[in-house]
Coordinates of C-alpha atoms in Angstrom, one line a residue:
Chain A
M1 CA 93.1 56.5 13.6
L2 CA 94.2 53.4 15.3
I3 CA 95.3 55.1 18.5
D4 CA 91.9 56.6 18.9
Q5 CA 90.3 53.2 18.5
I6 CA 92.7 51.7 21.0
V7 CA 91.7 54.3 23.5
N8 CA 88.0 53.8 22.9
G9 CA 88.6 50.1 23.3
L10 CA 90.3 50.7 26.7
M11 CA 87.3 52.8 27.8
L12 CA 84.8 50.1 26.9
G13 CA 87.1 47.5 28.2
S14 CA 87.4 49.2 31.6
S15 CA 83.7 48.8 32.1
Y16 CA 83.8 45.2 31.1
A17 CA 86.7 44.7 33.5
M18 CA 84.7 46.3 36.3
I19 CA 81.7 44.1 35.8
A20 CA 83.9 41.0 35.4
L21 CA 85.9 41.9 38.5
G22 CA 82.8 42.3 40.6
I23 CA 81.7 38.8 39.5
G24 CA 85.1 37.5 40.2
L25 CA 85.2 38.9 43.7
I26 CA 81.9 37.4 44.6
F27 CA 82.9 34.1 43.0
G28 CA 86.1 34.2 45.0
V29 CA 84.4 34.3 48.3
L30 CA 81.3 32.3 47.7
R31 CA 82.1 30.2 44.7
I32 CA 78.8 31.3 43.2
L33 CA 78.7 32.9 39.7
N34 CA 76.3 35.9 40.2
L35 CA 74.3 35.9 37.0
A36 CA 72.5 38.9 38.2
Q37 CA 75.6 41.0 38.1
P38 CA 74.7 42.4 34.7
E39 CA 71.4 43.6 36.1
F40 CA 73.3 45.2 39.0
A41 CA 75.1 47.3 36.4
M42 CA 71.8 48.1 34.9
A43 CA 70.6 49.1 38.3
G44 CA 73.6 51.4 38.7
G45 CA 72.6 53.0 35.4
Y46 CA 69.1 53.6 36.6
I47 CA 70.0 54.8 40.0
G48 CA 72.4 57.2 38.3
F49 CA 69.6 58.4 36.1
I50 CA 67.2 58.9 39.0
L51 CA 69.8 60.8 41.0
S52 CA 71.1 63.0 38.2
S53 CA 68.2 63.4 35.8
M54 CA 65.3 63.4 38.3
L55 CA 66.9 64.9 41.4
D56 CA 69.6 67.0 39.7
W57 CA 72.5 65.7 41.7
G58 CA 75.9 66.3 40.3
F59 CA 78.5 63.8 39.2
G60 CA 80.2 63.2 42.6
A61 CA 77.0 62.9 44.5
T62 CA 75.4 60.6 41.9
L63 CA 78.5 58.4 42.0
M64 CA 78.3 58.1 45.8
G65 CA 74.6 57.4 45.6
V66 CA 75.1 54.7 43.0
I67 CA 77.8 53.1 45.1
V68 CA 75.7 53.1 48.2
V69 CA 72.5 51.8 46.7
T70 CA 74.1 49.0 44.7
A71 CA 76.2 48.0 47.6
V72 CA 73.1 47.7 49.7
L73 CA 71.4 45.7 46.9
G74 CA 74.4 43.4 47.1
L75 CA 74.1 43.0 50.8
V76 CA 70.4 42.1 50.4
L77 CA 71.3 39.6 47.7
E78 CA 74.0 38.1 49.8
R79 CA 71.8 37.6 52.8
L80 CA 68.7 36.4 51.1
V81 CA 70.0 34.5 48.1
L82 CA 73.7 33.8 48.0
R83 CA 74.2 32.7 51.6
P84 CA 71.5 30.1 51.6
L85 CA 72.8 28.8 48.3
Y86 CA 76.4 28.5 49.3
G87 CA 77.8 25.1 48.5
G88 CA 74.7 24.0 46.7
E89 CA 74.0 22.7 43.3
H90 CA 75.2 24.8 40.3
L91 CA 71.8 24.5 38.7
S92 CA 70.0 26.0 41.7
Q93 CA 72.5 28.8 42.1
V94 CA 72.2 29.6 38.4
I95 CA 68.4 29.7 38.6
A96 CA 68.3 31.7 41.7
T97 CA 70.6 34.4 40.4
I98 CA 68.6 34.4 37.1
G99 CA 65.5 35.0 39.2
V100 CA 67.1 38.0 40.8
A101 CA 68.1 39.3 37.4
I102 CA 64.5 38.8 36.2
I103 CA 63.2 40.7 39.2
L104 CA 65.6 43.6 38.7
R105 CA 65.1 43.8 35.0
N106 CA 61.3 43.9 35.3
V107 CA 61.3 46.3 38.2
A108 CA 63.2 48.7 35.9
A109 CA 60.9 48.0 33.0
T110 CA 57.8 48.5 35.1
A111 CA 59.1 51.7 36.8
F112 CA 60.3 53.1 33.5
P113 CA 58.1 51.7 30.8
E114 CA 59.6 54.1 28.2
G115 CA 62.3 51.6 27.5
E116 CA 65.5 53.3 26.5
L117 CA 66.2 56.5 28.4
P118 CA 68.7 59.3 27.7
F119 CA 71.4 59.5 30.3
P120 CA 73.1 62.8 31.0
A121 CA 76.8 63.0 30.5
L122 CA 77.2 64.5 34.0
I123 CA 80.5 65.9 32.9
E124 CA 81.0 68.5 30.3
S125 CA 81.6 66.7 27.0
Y126 CA 84.4 68.2 25.0
P127 CA 87.2 66.8 22.9
L128 CA 90.5 66.5 24.6
D129 CA 93.9 66.2 23.2
V130 CA 96.0 63.9 25.4
L131 CA 99.5 63.3 24.1
G132 CA 98.3 63.7 20.6
V133 CA 95.4 61.4 21.0
N134 CA 91.9 62.7 20.4
V135 CA 89.6 61.6 23.2
N136 CA 86.3 62.7 24.6
S137 CA 86.3 64.1 28.1
V138 CA 83.5 61.9 29.3
G139 CA 85.2 58.7 28.1
A140 CA 88.5 59.9 29.6
A141 CA 86.8 60.6 32.9
V142 CA 85.2 57.1 32.9
L143 CA 88.5 55.4 32.0
T144 CA 90.3 57.4 34.7
L145 CA 87.6 56.5 37.3
N146 CA 87.7 52.9 36.4
L147 CA 91.4 52.7 36.4
L148 CA 91.6 54.4 39.8
I149 CA 89.2 51.9 41.3
L150 CA 91.0 49.0 39.8
L151 CA 94.3 50.3 41.2
L152 CA 92.7 50.9 44.6
L153 CA 91.4 47.4 44.6
N154 CA 94.7 46.0 43.7
I155 CA 96.4 47.9 46.5
V156 CA 93.7 46.7 49.0
L157 CA 94.0 43.1 47.8
M158 CA 97.7 43.0 47.8
Q159 CA 98.9 45.3 50.5
T160 CA 96.3 45.3 53.3
S161 CA 95.5 42.7 55.8
F162 CA 91.8 42.8 54.6
G163 CA 93.0 41.9 51.2
R164 CA 95.2 39.1 52.5
Q165 CA 92.3 37.6 54.4
L166 CA 90.1 37.9 51.3
R167 CA 92.6 36.0 49.3
A168 CA 92.8 33.4 52.0
I169 CA 89.1 32.9 51.9
S170 CA 89.2 32.6 48.1
E171 CA 91.8 29.9 48.5
S172 CA 89.9 27.9 51.1
R173 CA 87.0 29.1 53.1
D174 CA 87.3 26.5 55.8
T175 CA 91.0 26.9 56.3
A176 CA 90.5 30.6 56.5
A177 CA 87.8 30.2 59.1
S178 CA 90.0 27.9 61.1
L179 CA 92.7 30.5 61.1
G180 CA 90.3 32.9 62.8
I181 CA 89.5 35.0 59.8
R182 CA 86.0 36.4 60.1
V183 CA 84.8 34.8 57.0
N184 CA 81.2 36.0 57.2
A185 CA 82.0 39.6 57.7
L186 CA 84.5 39.6 54.9
T187 CA 82.2 37.8 52.5
I188 CA 79.5 40.4 53.2
S189 CA 81.9 43.3 52.5
T190 CA 83.2 41.7 49.4
V191 CA 79.8 41.2 48.0
A192 CA 79.0 44.8 48.7
V193 CA 82.1 45.9 47.0
G194 CA 81.6 43.6 44.0
S195 CA 78.0 44.9 43.6
A196 CA 79.1 48.5 43.9
M197 CA 81.6 47.9 41.1
A198 CA 78.8 46.7 38.8
G199 CA 76.8 49.7 39.7
I200 CA 79.7 52.1 38.9
A201 CA 80.2 50.3 35.6
G202 CA 76.6 50.7 34.8
M203 CA 76.7 54.4 35.5
A204 CA 79.9 54.7 33.5
L205 CA 78.3 53.0 30.6
G206 CA 75.3 55.3 30.8
M207 CA 77.6 58.3 30.7
M208 CA 79.6 56.9 27.8
F209 CA 76.7 55.9 25.6
L210 CA 74.3 58.5 26.9
S211 CA 71.5 56.0 27.4
I212 CA 70.2 53.3 29.7
S213 CA 67.6 50.6 29.2
P214 CA 66.4 47.5 31.0
E215 CA 68.3 45.4 28.5
M216 CA 71.7 47.1 29.0
G217 CA 72.6 44.5 31.6
I218 CA 72.2 41.8 29.1
H219 CA 73.9 43.8 26.5
Y220 CA 77.1 44.6 28.4
G221 CA 77.0 42.3 31.4
L222 CA 76.6 39.0 29.6
K223 CA 80.0 39.5 28.1
G224 CA 81.3 40.3 31.6
L225 CA 80.1 36.9 32.7
V226 CA 81.9 35.2 29.9
I227 CA 85.0 37.2 30.5
V228 CA 85.3 36.0 34.1
I229 CA 85.4 32.5 32.9
V230 CA 87.7 33.2 30.0
G231 CA 90.0 35.1 32.3
G232 CA 90.1 32.2 34.6
M233 CA 87.8 31.6 37.4
G234 CA 90.3 31.9 40.2
S235 CA 92.0 34.9 38.8
L236 CA 91.0 38.5 39.3
S237 CA 93.8 39.9 37.2
G238 CA 92.6 37.5 34.4
A239 CA 89.2 39.0 34.5
V240 CA 90.6 42.5 34.3
V241 CA 93.0 41.7 31.5
C242 CA 90.3 39.9 29.5
G243 CA 87.9 42.8 30.1
F244 CA 90.3 45.2 28.5
A245 CA 91.2 42.7 25.8
L246 CA 87.6 42.3 24.8
G247 CA 86.9 46.0 24.8
L248 CA 89.9 46.5 22.4
T249 CA 88.9 43.5 20.3
E250 CA 85.3 44.8 19.9
V251 CA 86.3 48.3 18.9
V252 CA 88.9 47.1 16.5
S253 CA 86.5 44.6 15.0
V254 CA 83.9 47.2 14.5
A255 CA 86.4 49.5 12.8
Y256 CA 87.6 46.8 10.4
L257 CA 84.7 44.4 10.0
G258 CA 81.8 46.6 10.6
A259 CA 79.4 46.7 13.5
T260 CA 77.2 43.7 12.5
Y261 CA 79.9 41.1 13.3
R262 CA 81.1 42.7 16.6
D263 CA 79.2 40.4 19.0
F264 CA 79.7 37.4 16.8
V265 CA 83.5 37.9 16.9
A266 CA 83.4 38.5 20.6
Y267 CA 81.5 35.3 21.5
T268 CA 83.3 33.1 19.0
L269 CA 86.6 34.2 20.2
L270 CA 85.7 33.7 23.8
F271 CA 84.3 30.2 23.1
L272 CA 87.5 29.3 21.2
V273 CA 89.7 30.5 24.1
L274 CA 87.8 28.3 26.4
L275 CA 88.4 25.3 24.2
V276 CA 92.1 25.9 24.1
R277 CA 92.5 26.8 27.7
P278 CA 89.7 25.0 29.7
H279 CA 90.7 26.8 32.9
G280 CA 90.7 30.2 31.3
L281 CA 93.7 32.3 30.3
F282 CA 95.0 32.8 33.8
G283 CA 93.0 30.1 35.5
V284 CA 94.1 28.3 38.5
R285 CA 93.4 24.6 38.5
E286 CA 91.3 23.7 41.5
Chain B
M1 CA 43.6 37.1 24.7
L2 CA 42.4 33.6 25.7
V3 CA 44.3 30.6 24.6
T4 CA 42.5 27.4 23.8
I5 CA 43.2 24.2 25.5
T6 CA 44.6 22.7 22.3
D7 CA 46.9 25.7 21.8
L8 CA 48.1 25.4 25.4
T9 CA 48.7 21.7 25.0
I10 CA 50.8 22.3 22.0
I11 CA 52.9 25.0 23.6
V12 CA 53.3 23.0 26.8
G13 CA 54.2 20.0 24.8
I14 CA 56.9 21.8 22.8
N15 CA 58.4 23.1 26.0
V16 CA 58.3 19.6 27.6
I17 CA 60.1 18.0 24.7
A18 CA 62.8 20.8 24.8
T19 CA 63.2 20.4 28.5
L20 CA 63.5 16.7 28.3
G21 CA 66.4 17.3 25.9
L22 CA 67.9 19.6 28.4
Y23 CA 67.4 17.0 31.1
L24 CA 69.6 14.6 29.1
A25 CA 72.4 17.1 28.9
V26 CA 72.2 18.2 32.5
V27 CA 72.0 14.7 33.9
S28 CA 75.2 13.7 32.1
G29 CA 76.9 16.5 34.0
Q30 CA 76.7 19.1 31.2
L31 CA 74.9 22.3 32.2
S32 CA 73.7 23.6 28.8
I33 CA 72.9 27.2 28.3
C34 CA 72.6 26.8 24.6
H35 CA 69.6 24.6 24.4
A36 CA 67.3 27.2 23.0
A37 CA 69.8 27.8 20.3
L38 CA 69.7 24.0 19.5
A39 CA 66.0 24.2 19.4
G40 CA 66.4 27.2 17.1
V41 CA 68.7 25.2 14.8
G42 CA 65.9 22.7 14.5
G43 CA 63.4 25.4 13.9
Y44 CA 65.4 27.1 11.2
T45 CA 66.2 23.7 9.6
S46 CA 62.5 22.7 9.5
A47 CA 61.5 26.1 8.1
L48 CA 64.1 26.0 5.4
V49 CA 63.5 22.4 4.3
T50 CA 59.7 22.9 4.1
L51 CA 59.8 26.3 2.5
K52 CA 62.6 25.8 0.1
L53 CA 62.6 22.0 -0.5
G54 CA 58.9 21.2 0.0
V55 CA 59.8 18.4 2.4
P56 CA 56.8 16.9 4.2
F57 CA 56.3 17.6 7.9
G58 CA 57.3 14.3 9.3
L59 CA 60.6 14.3 7.5
A60 CA 61.2 17.9 8.5
I61 CA 60.9 17.0 12.1
V62 CA 63.5 14.3 11.6
A63 CA 65.8 16.6 9.7
S64 CA 65.5 19.2 12.5
A65 CA 66.3 16.6 15.1
L66 CA 69.3 15.4 13.1
A67 CA 70.6 18.9 12.5
A68 CA 70.3 20.0 16.1
G69 CA 71.7 16.6 17.3
L70 CA 74.7 17.1 15.1
V71 CA 75.3 20.6 16.5
G72 CA 75.0 19.2 19.9
L73 CA 77.4 16.5 19.2
V74 CA 79.9 19.1 17.9
V75 CA 79.5 21.3 21.0
S76 CA 79.8 18.4 23.4
A77 CA 82.9 17.0 21.6
L78 CA 84.6 20.4 21.5
C79 CA 83.9 21.0 25.2
L80 CA 84.9 17.6 26.5
R81 CA 87.6 19.1 28.6
L82 CA 85.3 21.6 30.2
N83 CA 83.3 21.0 33.3
G84 CA 80.8 22.7 35.6
M85 CA 80.3 26.4 35.2
V86 CA 83.1 26.7 32.7
F87 CA 81.2 24.3 30.4
A88 CA 78.0 26.2 31.0
I89 CA 79.5 29.6 30.1
A90 CA 81.1 28.1 27.0
T91 CA 77.7 26.8 25.8
L92 CA 76.4 30.3 26.5
A93 CA 79.0 31.8 24.3
F94 CA 78.3 29.2 21.6
G95 CA 74.6 29.7 21.7
E96 CA 75.0 33.5 21.4
A97 CA 77.4 32.9 18.4
L98 CA 74.7 30.7 16.8
S99 CA 72.0 33.3 17.3
L100 CA 74.3 35.9 15.8
I101 CA 74.9 33.7 12.8
A102 CA 71.1 33.5 12.3
I103 CA 70.8 37.2 12.4
N104 CA 73.6 37.8 9.9
L105 CA 72.9 35.2 7.2
Q106 CA 70.7 35.9 4.3
V107 CA 69.5 32.4 4.0
T108 CA 68.1 32.5 7.5
G109 CA 66.2 35.7 6.7
G110 CA 68.5 37.9 8.6
A111 CA 67.1 40.0 11.5
L112 CA 63.6 39.3 10.4
G113 CA 63.8 35.5 10.5
L114 CA 61.7 33.3 8.4
S115 CA 57.9 33.6 8.2
N116 CA 55.0 32.0 6.3
V117 CA 56.2 28.6 7.5
P118 CA 53.4 26.1 6.9
L119 CA 51.1 25.5 9.8
R120 CA 51.3 21.8 10.5
T121 CA 51.7 21.0 14.2
E122 CA 48.7 19.6 15.9
A123 CA 48.2 18.5 19.5
W124 CA 48.3 14.8 18.7
H125 CA 51.7 15.2 17.1
V126 CA 53.1 16.7 20.2
L127 CA 51.4 14.2 22.6
A128 CA 52.4 11.3 20.5
I129 CA 56.0 12.3 20.6
I130 CA 56.0 12.9 24.3
A131 CA 54.4 9.5 24.8
V132 CA 57.1 7.8 22.8
L133 CA 59.7 9.8 24.8
I134 CA 58.3 8.7 28.1
A135 CA 58.4 5.1 27.1
A136 CA 61.9 5.5 25.8
F137 CA 63.1 7.3 29.0
V138 CA 61.6 4.6 31.2
R139 CA 63.4 1.9 29.3
F140 CA 66.6 3.9 28.9
R141 CA 67.2 4.5 32.6
R142 CA 67.2 0.8 33.3
S143 CA 69.5 0.0 30.5
R144 CA 73.2 -0.3 30.5
W145 CA 73.6 2.9 28.5
G146 CA 71.0 4.7 30.6
I147 CA 72.8 3.9 33.8
A148 CA 76.1 5.0 32.3
C149 CA 74.8 8.3 31.0
L150 CA 72.7 9.2 33.9
G151 CA 75.4 8.3 36.3
I152 CA 78.1 10.4 34.8
Q153 CA 77.2 13.6 36.6
S154 CA 77.6 12.1 40.0
D155 CA 80.3 9.6 39.3
S156 CA 82.3 9.6 36.1
E157 CA 83.5 6.1 36.7
V158 CA 80.1 4.6 36.4
A159 CA 80.2 4.5 32.6
D160 CA 83.8 3.2 32.7
G161 CA 82.8 0.4 35.0
L162 CA 80.1 -0.7 32.6
G163 CA 82.5 -0.8 29.7
I164 CA 81.3 2.3 28.1
D165 CA 83.6 5.1 27.2
P166 CA 82.5 8.0 29.4
R167 CA 83.4 10.6 26.9
G168 CA 81.4 8.8 24.2
A169 CA 78.5 8.6 26.6
R170 CA 78.7 12.3 27.4
I171 CA 78.7 13.2 23.7
A172 CA 76.0 10.8 22.8
T173 CA 73.7 12.0 25.6
F174 CA 74.3 15.7 24.7
A175 CA 73.6 14.9 21.0
L176 CA 70.4 13.2 21.9
G177 CA 69.5 16.1 24.1
G178 CA 70.1 18.4 21.2
A179 CA 68.1 16.2 18.9
L180 CA 65.1 16.5 21.2
A181 CA 65.5 20.3 21.3
G182 CA 65.7 20.3 17.5
A183 CA 62.4 18.3 17.3
S184 CA 60.8 20.8 19.6
G185 CA 62.0 23.6 17.5
S186 CA 60.5 22.0 14.4
L187 CA 57.2 21.5 16.1
G188 CA 57.3 25.1 17.3
V189 CA 58.1 26.6 14.0
H190 CA 55.2 24.8 12.3
Y191 CA 52.9 26.0 15.0
F192 CA 53.9 29.7 15.3
T193 CA 54.6 29.8 11.5
F194 CA 57.7 31.8 12.0
V195 CA 61.2 31.6 13.4
H196 CA 63.3 34.5 14.6
P197 CA 67.0 34.8 15.7
D198 CA 65.8 36.0 19.1
D199 CA 64.4 32.5 19.7
L200 CA 68.0 31.3 19.9
S201 CA 69.1 33.7 22.6
F202 CA 70.3 32.7 26.0
L203 CA 67.1 34.0 27.5
G204 CA 65.3 31.0 26.0
S205 CA 68.0 28.7 27.3
F206 CA 67.5 30.2 30.7
S207 CA 63.8 29.5 30.5
L208 CA 64.4 25.9 29.8
L209 CA 66.9 25.7 32.6
I210 CA 64.3 27.2 34.9
F211 CA 61.7 24.6 33.8
L212 CA 64.1 21.8 34.6
A213 CA 65.4 23.2 37.8
L214 CA 61.9 23.7 39.1
G215 CA 60.8 20.2 38.3
G216 CA 63.9 18.7 39.7
I217 CA 66.4 16.4 38.0
R218 CA 66.1 13.3 40.1
T219 CA 64.0 11.8 37.4
F220 CA 62.9 12.8 33.9
V221 CA 59.5 13.5 35.2
G222 CA 60.8 16.7 36.7
A223 CA 61.4 18.1 33.2
I224 CA 57.8 17.4 32.3
V225 CA 56.4 18.8 35.5
G226 CA 58.6 21.9 35.4
A227 CA 57.9 22.7 31.8
T228 CA 54.1 22.2 32.2
V229 CA 53.8 24.2 35.4
L230 CA 55.9 27.1 34.2
T231 CA 54.3 27.3 30.8
V232 CA 50.8 27.4 32.3
L233 CA 51.8 29.7 35.1
P234 CA 52.2 32.9 33.1
E235 CA 48.7 32.3 31.8
V236 CA 47.5 32.1 35.4
L237 CA 49.4 35.2 36.5
R238 CA 47.7 37.3 33.9
F239 CA 47.0 40.4 36.0
S240 CA 49.6 42.6 34.5
F241 CA 52.3 42.1 31.9
T242 CA 55.5 43.3 33.6
H243 CA 54.4 42.9 37.2
R244 CA 53.9 39.2 36.6
Y245 CA 57.5 38.8 35.6
I246 CA 58.6 40.4 38.8
L247 CA 56.4 37.9 40.7
Y248 CA 57.8 35.1 38.5
G249 CA 61.4 36.1 39.5
V250 CA 60.4 36.2 43.2
I251 CA 58.9 32.8 43.0
L252 CA 62.0 31.4 41.3
V253 CA 64.3 32.8 43.9
L254 CA 62.1 31.5 46.7
I255 CA 61.8 28.1 45.3
M256 CA 65.6 27.8 44.7
V257 CA 66.4 29.0 48.2
F258 CA 63.9 26.8 49.9
R259 CA 63.6 23.8 47.6
P260 CA 66.9 23.9 45.6
N261 CA 66.1 20.4 44.5
G262 CA 63.0 21.3 42.6
I263 CA 59.5 20.8 43.7
L264 CA 59.4 17.1 43.1
T265 CA 62.0 16.0 45.5
R266 CA 63.8 16.9 48.7
R267 CA 67.0 15.0 47.9
P268 CA 70.0 16.9 46.4
L269 CA 70.0 16.9 42.6
T270 CA 73.0 14.8 42.3
A271 CA 72.7 12.4 45.2
P272 CA 72.7 8.8 44.3
A273 CA 69.3 7.1 44.5
R274 CA 70.5 4.8 47.2
Q275 CA 73.4 4.9 49.5
G276 CA 76.0 2.1 49.2

């Protein structure tokens, strides 16, 4: 049923949107594309696994744990890698964040040599009937969680002074500093938030697909990277919209073209969009 | 499993050629994350023409270079309006699309790739090509075209001032960079005797970027040094399979944080050679 597919697409898309948004937030304050963000999502998945499968924590506690640990990881990343690289060459930023990704991926592979691991649903899985649509409770919970976070973020960004200052920094770091905004402190918090978002997305993906692996970052997060660009590098709403759009497109393309072409359709479409709109769909010319 | 010096030379040489191709792209201001895919185009082309058409090795290398060069030309032309990280991510998407084409087509052997490719590559092939390339690069960078292409990344008006269309220079340089990648792909496929869609993935492209960044892009020598050091290094770090990748990642991060310009130079990657 098409409606079911649309809802599935939104569930997948919400995770893409979370990853993309995390990348976008970090890019906004540091102008660095964090290529390790996919691996932060993977880390979220693994931390969720450790806390729930190995330590038997419940959903809420695991979520809190994932948020805290990935936020701390983000803080470490910011201090040790991103801050020194601020304003530097694109190539060195790319390579450094790739290096971080390599470290994270191989730490996971070394600590858990079994490869793909089963991830617990953490929420009772049962079919729900919402307004005539057949959804799974886990997927519904994930979608709700992601939407709540996106909404919360939107409120913070648009309605609070913290958000206003953040947007000022994204516009121009130097001007913001000269206006007395505490750029460093805000940057650090933003990176923490962005990293936590990736972690939550990873845990959510684990719950939805009931598995995690060292490669899941590459699998889901790579598209998150592309989405940030396609959505427009200055635009957070662009990243979110494109995330959902991609989720929908993928699910629909699997339903009508079969699973083998899903990724091909995704990447080709993304490439074509960039050709037509070099600044991304909602991009701001810099 | 010990690797002989000859084998190591061949593998290092293949990576050097591919990285030199990437150097051309990057130095003209085009950060390419699809170079492994271009090498893969060369690899598949070479495998197909030798397996299905019985083409001799020398011609196969040329065909691969042409095929990959053509694809490079197309990418660069399509992405003319894109710059910086947007260009890079666009090439990432393009490269992934290419690798997915390779997985899905029957003629490319699908998910299994092509095997039983004739073993032809010898060390002297690789070294000869590199020698020619070094000579070419040395002449190229002093020539009008060379200055135009190499100058684009720091100053897009350099080409213009020399009477060369900067867009043409951009496309030509990327096409040449692709051709080199294609040649390396051909050499690779006739050494490993198989080619696989995974070879085209962005991970391979990341590897090439790492080789280049480590060596530094102030001169083409950086590409050679980076590729050599980082191909040999995993052999040296042999103490454990996954642990060595963690160490590798740490080394990468440390080098980029402390020597963002690569190990060969302290000057920023895009600074002009002389002031004024």
